[in-house]
Amino acid sequence: MTLLHTRGLTAHYGDFQALFGVDLDLQEGECIAIIGANGAGKTTTLRSISGVLRNRPEAVVFDGEKIGHLPAADIMGRGLVMVPEGRRLFPSLSVEENLSIGTYGRKVSGYWNFDTVTALFPILRERRKSPATALSGGQQQMVAIGRALMSNPRVLLCDEISLGLAPVVIRDIYAAMPQIRESGASVVIVEQDISQALKVADRVYCLMEGRVTLTGRPTELNRDAIHAAYFGVSA
Amino acid sequence: MMWIDTLVQGVLLGGLYALFAAGLSLVFGIMRLVNLAHGDLIVLGAYVILIIVSALGLNPFLAALVALPIMFTIGWVLQRVVLNRVLGEDILPPLLVTFGLSVVIQNALMQGYSADSQRLRPGPIESASLDLGVVTVGVMPLLTFASAVVVIVALNQLFYRTALGRAFRATSDDPVTAQLMGIKPASVFAMATGIAMIVVTIAAMYLGMRANFDPTIGPARLIYAFEAVIIGGLGSLWGTLVGGVIIGVAQTVGAAINLEWQILAGHVAFLVVLAFRPRGLFPRAND
Ligand SMILES: Nc1ncnc2c1ncn2[C@@H]1O[C@H](COP(=O)(O)OP(=O)(O)O)[C@@H](O)[C@H]1O
Ligand SMILES: [Mg+2]
């Protein structure tokens, strides 16, 4: 069943058009990856889905409901939760408080809570009283993912969770992905690291200059096709 | 001896200024809104208490209790209907709107209650005093100061121990990400202004019992509140108490030297602190 789809998604920053009709489909339980060069429109796509940028109602459909026009807080309330680019932790909140903000003002039930999140990322339990921004980059990324998980999302939108992190740290973070998917969340990841994306995703969308230039399963895509879709020239 | 007395009176007076300032500090800390009508809202609060006193024949303390939910509601509605619409990147619209609100409140009170000065009369407690050996202090100033401490402790608890407080801090840190986490800034801000109005009501009660008031005295209270907030460091509640105390002590010391220097001494203290600590005594790390 299609859990989430976008149809003709557009986005503007002032006069500048960043997206030109992006169509995405996410099946229940699936993990899709959006890849593309810097400035391709990946973050803008996630912002449009999560309500930071508004659209026509029918441009984003979640669980059969048109949500393109809804404000971010309402979309989050429906279970589409973002791990934003650059982590965006709240500096005046401790690690524990950052995690708990994901449950503010709503009754949440499901697999994820403080205990299960800190079992997934044990270092967060140790450091739970520290200000979130006192942690290392990798640990901060764990907080950002944990904060989103605390609300028991139906769709987790991850924007470049490997950005700026050392390979071993990236490995640790992606090691959490199977358990996140087992908990029932469908996942959209945005990655510049193509090999990482091909490893975890069921399907891949390649974005270039605000348009989808290639889609398919990792096994169906060859390097040359991805290269062409990524940079707009053949290798 | 006389100096100790002057100092103590100043500290206690600082409690009143801290009460003026705490609501302003709270609102600024959460939404970066400088409410130029803050002093007039305090005066409005005093009139609301006065109305309840005369309508129900209550003591001002009880009348203030009745006024609390009314003032909370006024604040909540004001934020939802007016102030939320003008908050944004540009700081000028909220300044203009709250300036306008200040004029509107003053004129409305003038229409309704004329320029006559009014007073809240709490009864014998007004002139009661406590002999502490070294100094004799009035019960009312003592109660005012104690209330300021209680208010600041309570606001700190709210800020650092409750889910609403976390939402306040998160929204203040980063409103866009707060929305991504399901927080609605419009409702968080409405709660903040409602709570600020509870503090305003407590300040109004002590203001009205300490001295005469009339519809025009709001802006001067706003100045003291501003100075206390800025001395303390924007957004720091304990800093606001310290700021109030510094102004209070400066005023009583100034008055002890020469009665005409009272008000001036408070402003001078403000300027001196600002000259050495432009960000106030307890600035927030991430401002
Ligand atoms: N806030 C903004 N204002 C103006 N232009 C922006 C803004 N954010 C992104 N853009 C532009 O939109 C395009 C897509 O950006 P983005 O979605 O961030 O790309 P990606 O995440 O794929 O690197 C880029 O050309 C970028 O410069
Ligand atoms: Mg991006």
PDB file of N, CA and C in Angstrom, chain B residues 194-275:
ATOM      1  N   GLY B 194      -0.152  34.640  28.673  1.00  0.00           N
ATOM      2  CA  GLY B 194      -1.110  34.411  29.748  1.00  0.00           C
ATOM      3  C   GLY B 194      -0.404  34.328  31.093  1.00  0.00           C
ATOM      4  N   ILE B 195       0.685  33.574  31.137  1.00  0.00           N
ATOM      5  CA  ILE B 195       1.430  33.424  32.386  1.00  0.00           C
ATOM      6  C   ILE B 195       2.084  34.746  32.782  1.00  0.00           C
ATOM      7  N   ALA B 196       2.600  35.480  31.797  1.00  0.00           N
ATOM      8  CA  ALA B 196       3.180  36.795  32.088  1.00  0.00           C
ATOM      9  C   ALA B 196       2.118  37.696  32.726  1.00  0.00           C
ATOM     10  N   MET B 197       0.877  37.567  32.293  1.00  0.00           N
ATOM     11  CA  MET B 197      -0.189  38.404  32.849  1.00  0.00           C
ATOM     12  C   MET B 197      -0.540  38.010  34.281  1.00  0.00           C
ATOM     13  N   ILE B 198      -0.275  36.765  34.633  1.00  0.00           N
ATOM     14  CA  ILE B 198      -0.448  36.373  36.035  1.00  0.00           C
ATOM     15  C   ILE B 198       0.571  37.126  36.897  1.00  0.00           C
ATOM     16  N   VAL B 199       1.805  37.186  36.404  1.00  0.00           N
ATOM     17  CA  VAL B 199       2.833  37.936  37.124  1.00  0.00           C
ATOM     18  C   VAL B 199       2.467  39.423  37.148  1.00  0.00           C
ATOM     19  N   VAL B 200       1.962  39.913  36.024  1.00  0.00           N
ATOM     20  CA  VAL B 200       1.538  41.312  35.935  1.00  0.00           C
ATOM     21  C   VAL B 200       0.475  41.618  37.002  1.00  0.00           C
ATOM     22  N   THR B 201      -0.428  40.682  37.222  1.00  0.00           N
ATOM     23  CA  THR B 201      -1.497  40.903  38.204  1.00  0.00           C
ATOM     24  C   THR B 201      -0.925  41.008  39.616  1.00  0.00           C
ATOM     25  N   ILE B 202       0.041  40.149  39.913  1.00  0.00           N
ATOM     26  CA  ILE B 202       0.674  40.214  41.235  1.00  0.00           C
ATOM     27  C   ILE B 202       1.400  41.544  41.397  1.00  0.00           C
ATOM     28  N   ALA B 203       2.118  41.956  40.330  1.00  0.00           N
ATOM     29  CA  ALA B 203       2.802  43.255  40.363  1.00  0.00           C
ATOM     30  C   ALA B 203       1.785  44.377  40.551  1.00  0.00           C
ATOM     31  N   ALA B 204       0.666  44.272  39.845  1.00  0.00           N
ATOM     32  CA  ALA B 204      -0.373  45.313  39.894  1.00  0.00           C
ATOM     33  C   ALA B 204      -0.928  45.447  41.306  1.00  0.00           C
ATOM     34  N   MET B 205      -1.116  44.315  41.956  1.00  0.00           N
ATOM     35  CA  MET B 205      -1.661  44.338  43.313  1.00  0.00           C
ATOM     36  C   MET B 205      -0.742  45.112  44.254  1.00  0.00           C
ATOM     37  N   TYR B 206       0.575  44.810  44.200  1.00  0.00           N
ATOM     38  CA  TYR B 206       1.500  45.509  45.091  1.00  0.00           C
ATOM     39  C   TYR B 206       1.675  46.963  44.681  1.00  0.00           C
ATOM     40  N   LEU B 207       1.650  47.205  43.375  1.00  0.00           N
ATOM     41  CA  LEU B 207       1.730  48.597  42.904  1.00  0.00           C
ATOM     42  C   LEU B 207       0.579  49.410  43.490  1.00  0.00           C
ATOM     43  N   GLY B 208      -0.629  48.855  43.390  1.00  0.00           N
ATOM     44  CA  GLY B 208      -1.817  49.584  43.816  1.00  0.00           C
ATOM     45  C   GLY B 208      -1.915  49.764  45.319  1.00  0.00           C
ATOM     46  N   MET B 209      -1.273  48.848  46.070  1.00  0.00           N
ATOM     47  CA  MET B 209      -1.335  48.956  47.523  1.00  0.00           C
ATOM     48  C   MET B 209      -0.228  49.856  48.059  1.00  0.00           C
ATOM     49  N   ARG B 210       0.858  50.004  47.278  1.00  0.00           N
ATOM     50  CA  ARG B 210       2.015  50.758  47.754  1.00  0.00           C
ATOM     51  C   ARG B 210       1.793  52.266  47.597  1.00  0.00           C
ATOM     52  N   ALA B 211       1.158  52.638  46.477  1.00  0.00           N
ATOM     53  CA  ALA B 211       1.013  54.073  46.220  1.00  0.00           C
ATOM     54  C   ALA B 211      -0.206  54.317  45.342  1.00  0.00           C
ATOM     55  N   ASN B 212      -0.530  55.579  45.161  1.00  0.00           N
ATOM     56  CA  ASN B 212      -1.638  55.924  44.268  1.00  0.00           C
ATOM     57  C   ASN B 212      -1.283  55.571  42.824  1.00  0.00           C
ATOM     58  N   PHE B 213      -2.312  55.263  42.053  1.00  0.00           N
ATOM     59  CA  PHE B 213      -2.072  55.052  40.624  1.00  0.00           C
ATOM     60  C   PHE B 213      -3.174  55.733  39.826  1.00  0.00           C
ATOM     61  N   ASP B 214      -2.825  56.065  38.588  1.00  0.00           N
ATOM     62  CA  ASP B 214      -3.812  56.605  37.660  1.00  0.00           C
ATOM     63  C   ASP B 214      -3.479  56.059  36.269  1.00  0.00           C
ATOM     64  N   PRO B 215      -4.325  56.299  35.278  1.00  0.00           N
ATOM     65  CA  PRO B 215      -4.119  55.629  33.981  1.00  0.00           C
ATOM     66  C   PRO B 215      -2.803  55.950  33.285  1.00  0.00           C
ATOM     67  N   THR B 216      -2.089  56.995  33.712  1.00  0.00           N
ATOM     68  CA  THR B 216      -0.914  57.417  32.943  1.00  0.00           C
ATOM     69  C   THR B 216       0.417  56.900  33.465  1.00  0.00           C
ATOM     70  N   ILE B 217       0.417  56.157  34.574  1.00  0.00           N
ATOM     71  CA  ILE B 217       1.716  55.834  35.190  1.00  0.00           C
ATOM     72  C   ILE B 217       2.394  54.600  34.594  1.00  0.00           C
ATOM     73  N   GLY B 218       1.739  53.969  33.608  1.00  0.00           N
ATOM     74  CA  GLY B 218       2.306  52.743  33.029  1.00  0.00           C
ATOM     75  C   GLY B 218       3.705  52.901  32.454  1.00  0.00           C
ATOM     76  N   PRO B 219       3.903  53.864  31.547  1.00  0.00           N
ATOM     77  CA  PRO B 219       5.211  53.969  30.888  1.00  0.00           C
ATOM     78  C   PRO B 219       6.382  54.093  31.859  1.00  0.00           C
ATOM     79  N   ALA B 220       6.208  54.788  32.972  1.00  0.00           N
ATOM     80  CA  ALA B 220       7.309  54.910  33.927  1.00  0.00           C
ATOM     81  C   ALA B 220       7.633  53.545  34.549  1.00  0.00           C
ATOM     82  N   ARG B 221       6.572  52.728  34.806  1.00  0.00           N
ATOM     83  CA  ARG B 221       6.818  51.366  35.347  1.00  0.00           C
ATOM     84  C   ARG B 221       7.547  50.530  34.305  1.00  0.00           C
ATOM     85  N   LEU B 222       7.193  50.765  33.033  1.00  0.00           N
ATOM     86  CA  LEU B 222       7.853  50.030  31.953  1.00  0.00           C
ATOM     87  C   LEU B 222       9.353  50.307  31.958  1.00  0.00           C
ATOM     88  N   ILE B 223       9.717  51.569  32.201  1.00  0.00           N
ATOM     89  CA  ILE B 223      11.144  51.933  32.196  1.00  0.00           C
ATOM     90  C   ILE B 223      11.891  51.171  33.288  1.00  0.00           C
ATOM     91  N   TYR B 224      11.321  51.151  34.511  1.00  0.00           N
ATOM     92  CA  TYR B 224      11.982  50.406  35.589  1.00  0.00           C
ATOM     93  C   TYR B 224      12.101  48.928  35.212  1.00  0.00           C
ATOM     94  N   ALA B 225      11.026  48.411  34.655  1.00  0.00           N
ATOM     95  CA  ALA B 225      11.037  46.991  34.288  1.00  0.00           C
ATOM     96  C   ALA B 225      12.123  46.716  33.251  1.00  0.00           C
ATOM     97  N   PHE B 226      12.188  47.562  32.242  1.00  0.00           N
ATOM     98  CA  PHE B 226      13.214  47.448  31.218  1.00  0.00           C
ATOM     99  C   PHE B 226      14.601  47.444  31.801  1.00  0.00           C
ATOM    100  N   GLU B 227      14.831  48.421  32.671  1.00  0.00           N
ATOM    101  CA  GLU B 227      16.164  48.561  33.245  1.00  0.00           C
ATOM    102  C   GLU B 227      16.523  47.317  34.047  1.00  0.00           C
ATOM    103  N   ALA B 228      15.561  46.807  34.801  1.00  0.00           N
ATOM    104  CA  ALA B 228      15.841  45.596  35.595  1.00  0.00           C
ATOM    105  C   ALA B 228      16.168  44.424  34.685  1.00  0.00           C
ATOM    106  N   VAL B 229      15.394  44.271  33.602  1.00  0.00           N
ATOM    107  CA  VAL B 229      15.613  43.145  32.688  1.00  0.00           C
ATOM    108  C   VAL B 229      16.984  43.262  32.029  1.00  0.00           C
ATOM    109  N   ILE B 230      17.329  44.472  31.603  1.00  0.00           N
ATOM    110  CA  ILE B 230      18.582  44.639  30.868  1.00  0.00           C
ATOM    111  C   ILE B 230      19.788  44.512  31.794  1.00  0.00           C
ATOM    112  N   ILE B 231      19.683  45.055  33.010  1.00  0.00           N
ATOM    113  CA  ILE B 231      20.774  44.882  33.976  1.00  0.00           C
ATOM    114  C   ILE B 231      20.991  43.398  34.238  1.00  0.00           C
ATOM    115  N   GLY B 232      19.907  42.664  34.401  1.00  0.00           N
ATOM    116  CA  GLY B 232      20.015  41.250  34.750  1.00  0.00           C
ATOM    117  C   GLY B 232      20.549  40.408  33.608  1.00  0.00           C
ATOM    118  N   GLY B 233      20.354  40.851  32.388  1.00  0.00           N
ATOM    119  CA  GLY B 233      20.709  40.027  31.225  1.00  0.00           C
ATOM    120  C   GLY B 233      19.427  39.492  30.639  1.00  0.00           C
ATOM    121  N   LEU B 234      19.229  39.747  29.348  1.00  0.00           N
ATOM    122  CA  LEU B 234      17.963  39.398  28.714  1.00  0.00           C
ATOM    123  C   LEU B 234      17.628  37.926  28.891  1.00  0.00           C
ATOM    124  N   GLY B 235      16.442  37.659  29.396  1.00  0.00           N
ATOM    125  CA  GLY B 235      15.981  36.286  29.481  1.00  0.00           C
ATOM    126  C   GLY B 235      16.367  35.561  30.763  1.00  0.00           C
ATOM    127  N   SER B 236      17.200  36.176  31.618  1.00  0.00           N
ATOM    128  CA  SER B 236      17.555  35.511  32.870  1.00  0.00           C
ATOM    129  C   SER B 236      16.642  35.999  33.988  1.00  0.00           C
ATOM    130  N   LEU B 237      15.866  35.095  34.579  1.00  0.00           N
ATOM    131  CA  LEU B 237      14.883  35.508  35.574  1.00  0.00           C
ATOM    132  C   LEU B 237      15.531  35.924  36.888  1.00  0.00           C
ATOM    133  N   TRP B 238      16.543  35.152  37.335  1.00  0.00           N
ATOM    134  CA  TRP B 238      17.250  35.570  38.553  1.00  0.00           C
ATOM    135  C   TRP B 238      17.968  36.879  38.303  1.00  0.00           C
ATOM    136  N   GLY B 239      18.489  37.043  37.108  1.00  0.00           N
ATOM    137  CA  GLY B 239      19.126  38.306  36.742  1.00  0.00           C
ATOM    138  C   GLY B 239      18.159  39.461  36.868  1.00  0.00           C
ATOM    139  N   THR B 240      16.907  39.202  36.499  1.00  0.00           N
ATOM    140  CA  THR B 240      15.894  40.242  36.591  1.00  0.00           C
ATOM    141  C   THR B 240      15.678  40.665  38.043  1.00  0.00           C
ATOM    142  N   LEU B 241      15.702  39.691  38.963  1.00  0.00           N
ATOM    143  CA  LEU B 241      15.561  40.034  40.387  1.00  0.00           C
ATOM    144  C   LEU B 241      16.745  40.895  40.829  1.00  0.00           C
ATOM    145  N   VAL B 242      17.944  40.472  40.434  1.00  0.00           N
ATOM    146  CA  VAL B 242      19.143  41.247  40.790  1.00  0.00           C
ATOM    147  C   VAL B 242      19.037  42.653  40.202  1.00  0.00           C
ATOM    148  N   GLY B 243      18.593  42.736  38.951  1.00  0.00           N
ATOM    149  CA  GLY B 243      18.430  44.037  38.302  1.00  0.00           C
ATOM    150  C   GLY B 243      17.464  44.922  39.069  1.00  0.00           C
ATOM    151  N   GLY B 244      16.344  44.340  39.505  1.00  0.00           N
ATOM    152  CA  GLY B 244      15.364  45.102  40.282  1.00  0.00           C
ATOM    153  C   GLY B 244      15.983  45.614  41.569  1.00  0.00           C
ATOM    154  N   VAL B 245      16.754  44.744  42.226  1.00  0.00           N
ATOM    155  CA  VAL B 245      17.372  45.118  43.504  1.00  0.00           C
ATOM    156  C   VAL B 245      18.388  46.247  43.299  1.00  0.00           C
ATOM    157  N   ILE B 246      19.163  46.158  42.220  1.00  0.00           N
ATOM    158  CA  ILE B 246      20.161  47.210  41.972  1.00  0.00           C
ATOM    159  C   ILE B 246      19.468  48.565  41.786  1.00  0.00           C
ATOM    160  N   ILE B 247      18.386  48.568  41.017  1.00  0.00           N
ATOM    161  CA  ILE B 247      17.673  49.839  40.820  1.00  0.00           C
ATOM    162  C   ILE B 247      17.059  50.314  42.137  1.00  0.00           C
ATOM    163  N   GLY B 248      16.477  49.385  42.881  1.00  0.00           N
ATOM    164  CA  GLY B 248      15.853  49.746  44.151  1.00  0.00           C
ATOM    165  C   GLY B 248      16.862  50.346  45.116  1.00  0.00           C
ATOM    166  N   VAL B 249      18.024  49.687  45.249  1.00  0.00           N
ATOM    167  CA  VAL B 249      19.051  50.178  46.173  1.00  0.00           C
ATOM    168  C   VAL B 249      19.576  51.530  45.698  1.00  0.00           C
ATOM    169  N   ALA B 250      19.820  51.640  44.391  1.00  0.00           N
ATOM    170  CA  ALA B 250      20.315  52.925  43.867  1.00  0.00           C
ATOM    171  C   ALA B 250      19.330  54.038  44.195  1.00  0.00           C
ATOM    172  N   GLN B 251      18.045  53.732  44.063  1.00  0.00           N
ATOM    173  CA  GLN B 251      17.036  54.769  44.327  1.00  0.00           C
ATOM    174  C   GLN B 251      17.003  55.173  45.796  1.00  0.00           C
ATOM    175  N   THR B 252      17.039  54.200  46.699  1.00  0.00           N
ATOM    176  CA  THR B 252      16.964  54.584  48.122  1.00  0.00           C
ATOM    177  C   THR B 252      18.253  55.265  48.578  1.00  0.00           C
ATOM    178  N   VAL B 253      19.390  54.792  48.044  1.00  0.00           N
ATOM    179  CA  VAL B 253      20.650  55.453  48.394  1.00  0.00           C
ATOM    180  C   VAL B 253      20.649  56.881  47.841  1.00  0.00           C
ATOM    181  N   GLY B 254      20.224  57.018  46.596  1.00  0.00           N
ATOM    182  CA  GLY B 254      20.129  58.352  45.993  1.00  0.00           C
ATOM    183  C   GLY B 254      19.241  59.262  46.815  1.00  0.00           C
ATOM    184  N   ALA B 255      18.109  58.729  47.234  1.00  0.00           N
ATOM    185  CA  ALA B 255      17.154  59.533  48.004  1.00  0.00           C
ATOM    186  C   ALA B 255      17.707  59.892  49.373  1.00  0.00           C
ATOM    187  N   ALA B 256      18.540  58.995  49.941  1.00  0.00           N
ATOM    188  CA  ALA B 256      19.113  59.269  51.264  1.00  0.00           C
ATOM    189  C   ALA B 256      20.091  60.433  51.196  1.00  0.00           C
ATOM    190  N   ILE B 257      20.761  60.543  50.044  1.00  0.00           N
ATOM    191  CA  ILE B 257      21.714  61.644  49.887  1.00  0.00           C
ATOM    192  C   ILE B 257      20.961  62.943  49.606  1.00  0.00           C
ATOM    193  N   ASN B 258      20.057  62.862  48.659  1.00  0.00           N
ATOM    194  CA  ASN B 258      19.263  64.031  48.312  1.00  0.00           C
ATOM    195  C   ASN B 258      17.949  63.529  47.739  1.00  0.00           C
ATOM    196  N   LEU B 259      16.847  63.914  48.341  1.00  0.00           N
ATOM    197  CA  LEU B 259      15.546  63.360  47.981  1.00  0.00           C
ATOM    198  C   LEU B 259      15.244  63.477  46.487  1.00  0.00           C
ATOM    199  N   GLU B 260      15.771  64.525  45.866  1.00  0.00           N
ATOM    200  CA  GLU B 260      15.482  64.730  44.440  1.00  0.00           C
ATOM    201  C   GLU B 260      16.249  63.770  43.548  1.00  0.00           C
ATOM    202  N   TRP B 261      17.238  63.080  44.120  1.00  0.00           N
ATOM    203  CA  TRP B 261      18.077  62.197  43.302  1.00  0.00           C
ATOM    204  C   TRP B 261      17.529  60.777  43.180  1.00  0.00           C
ATOM    205  N   GLN B 262      16.410  60.518  43.841  1.00  0.00           N
ATOM    206  CA  GLN B 262      15.936  59.138  43.912  1.00  0.00           C
ATOM    207  C   GLN B 262      15.815  58.481  42.529  1.00  0.00           C
ATOM    208  N   ILE B 263      14.993  59.066  41.662  1.00  0.00           N
ATOM    209  CA  ILE B 263      14.717  58.466  40.360  1.00  0.00           C
ATOM    210  C   ILE B 263      15.978  58.459  39.506  1.00  0.00           C
ATOM    211  N   LEU B 264      16.666  59.618  39.538  1.00  0.00           N
ATOM    212  CA  LEU B 264      17.871  59.753  38.725  1.00  0.00           C
ATOM    213  C   LEU B 264      18.893  58.677  39.082  1.00  0.00           C
ATOM    214  N   ALA B 265      19.077  58.407  40.380  1.00  0.00           N
ATOM    215  CA  ALA B 265      20.085  57.443  40.831  1.00  0.00           C
ATOM    216  C   ALA B 265      19.811  56.060  40.232  1.00  0.00           C
ATOM    217  N   GLY B 266      18.536  55.698  40.129  1.00  0.00           N
ATOM    218  CA  GLY B 266      18.183  54.406  39.534  1.00  0.00           C
ATOM    219  C   GLY B 266      18.638  54.328  38.087  1.00  0.00           C
ATOM    220  N   HIS B 267      18.379  55.397  37.332  1.00  0.00           N
ATOM    221  CA  HIS B 267      18.770  55.407  35.924  1.00  0.00           C
ATOM    222  C   HIS B 267      20.287  55.415  35.773  1.00  0.00           C
ATOM    223  N   VAL B 268      20.963  56.144  36.669  1.00  0.00           N
ATOM    224  CA  VAL B 268      22.425  56.186  36.599  1.00  0.00           C
ATOM    225  C   VAL B 268      23.007  54.795  36.845  1.00  0.00           C
ATOM    226  N   ALA B 269      22.453  54.092  37.842  1.00  0.00           N
ATOM    227  CA  ALA B 269      22.920  52.733  38.121  1.00  0.00           C
ATOM    228  C   ALA B 269      22.769  51.860  36.879  1.00  0.00           C
ATOM    229  N   PHE B 270      21.659  52.036  36.198  1.00  0.00           N
ATOM    230  CA  PHE B 270      21.409  51.282  34.962  1.00  0.00           C
ATOM    231  C   PHE B 270      22.501  51.563  33.940  1.00  0.00           C
ATOM    232  N   LEU B 271      22.806  52.852  33.750  1.00  0.00           N
ATOM    233  CA  LEU B 271      23.805  53.228  32.749  1.00  0.00           C
ATOM    234  C   LEU B 271      25.191  52.715  33.128  1.00  0.00           C
ATOM    235  N   VAL B 272      25.501  52.756  34.435  1.00  0.00           N
ATOM    236  CA  VAL B 272      26.813  52.290  34.879  1.00  0.00           C
ATOM    237  C   VAL B 272      26.963  50.794  34.593  1.00  0.00           C
ATOM    238  N   VAL B 273      25.926  50.014  34.947  1.00  0.00           N
ATOM    239  CA  VAL B 273      26.003  48.576  34.688  1.00  0.00           C
ATOM    240  C   VAL B 273      26.161  48.331  33.192  1.00  0.00           C
ATOM    241  N   LEU B 274      25.389  49.066  32.407  1.00  0.00           N
ATOM    242  CA  LEU B 274      25.416  48.869  30.960  1.00  0.00           C
ATOM    243  C   LEU B 274      26.787  49.203  30.377  1.00  0.00           C
ATOM    244  N   ALA B 275      27.452  50.208  30.966  1.00  0.00           N
ATOM    245  CA  ALA B 275      28.757  50.622  30.460  1.00  0.00           C
ATOM    246  C   ALA B 275      29.783  49.514  30.647  1.00  0.00           C
TER     247      ALA B 275
END
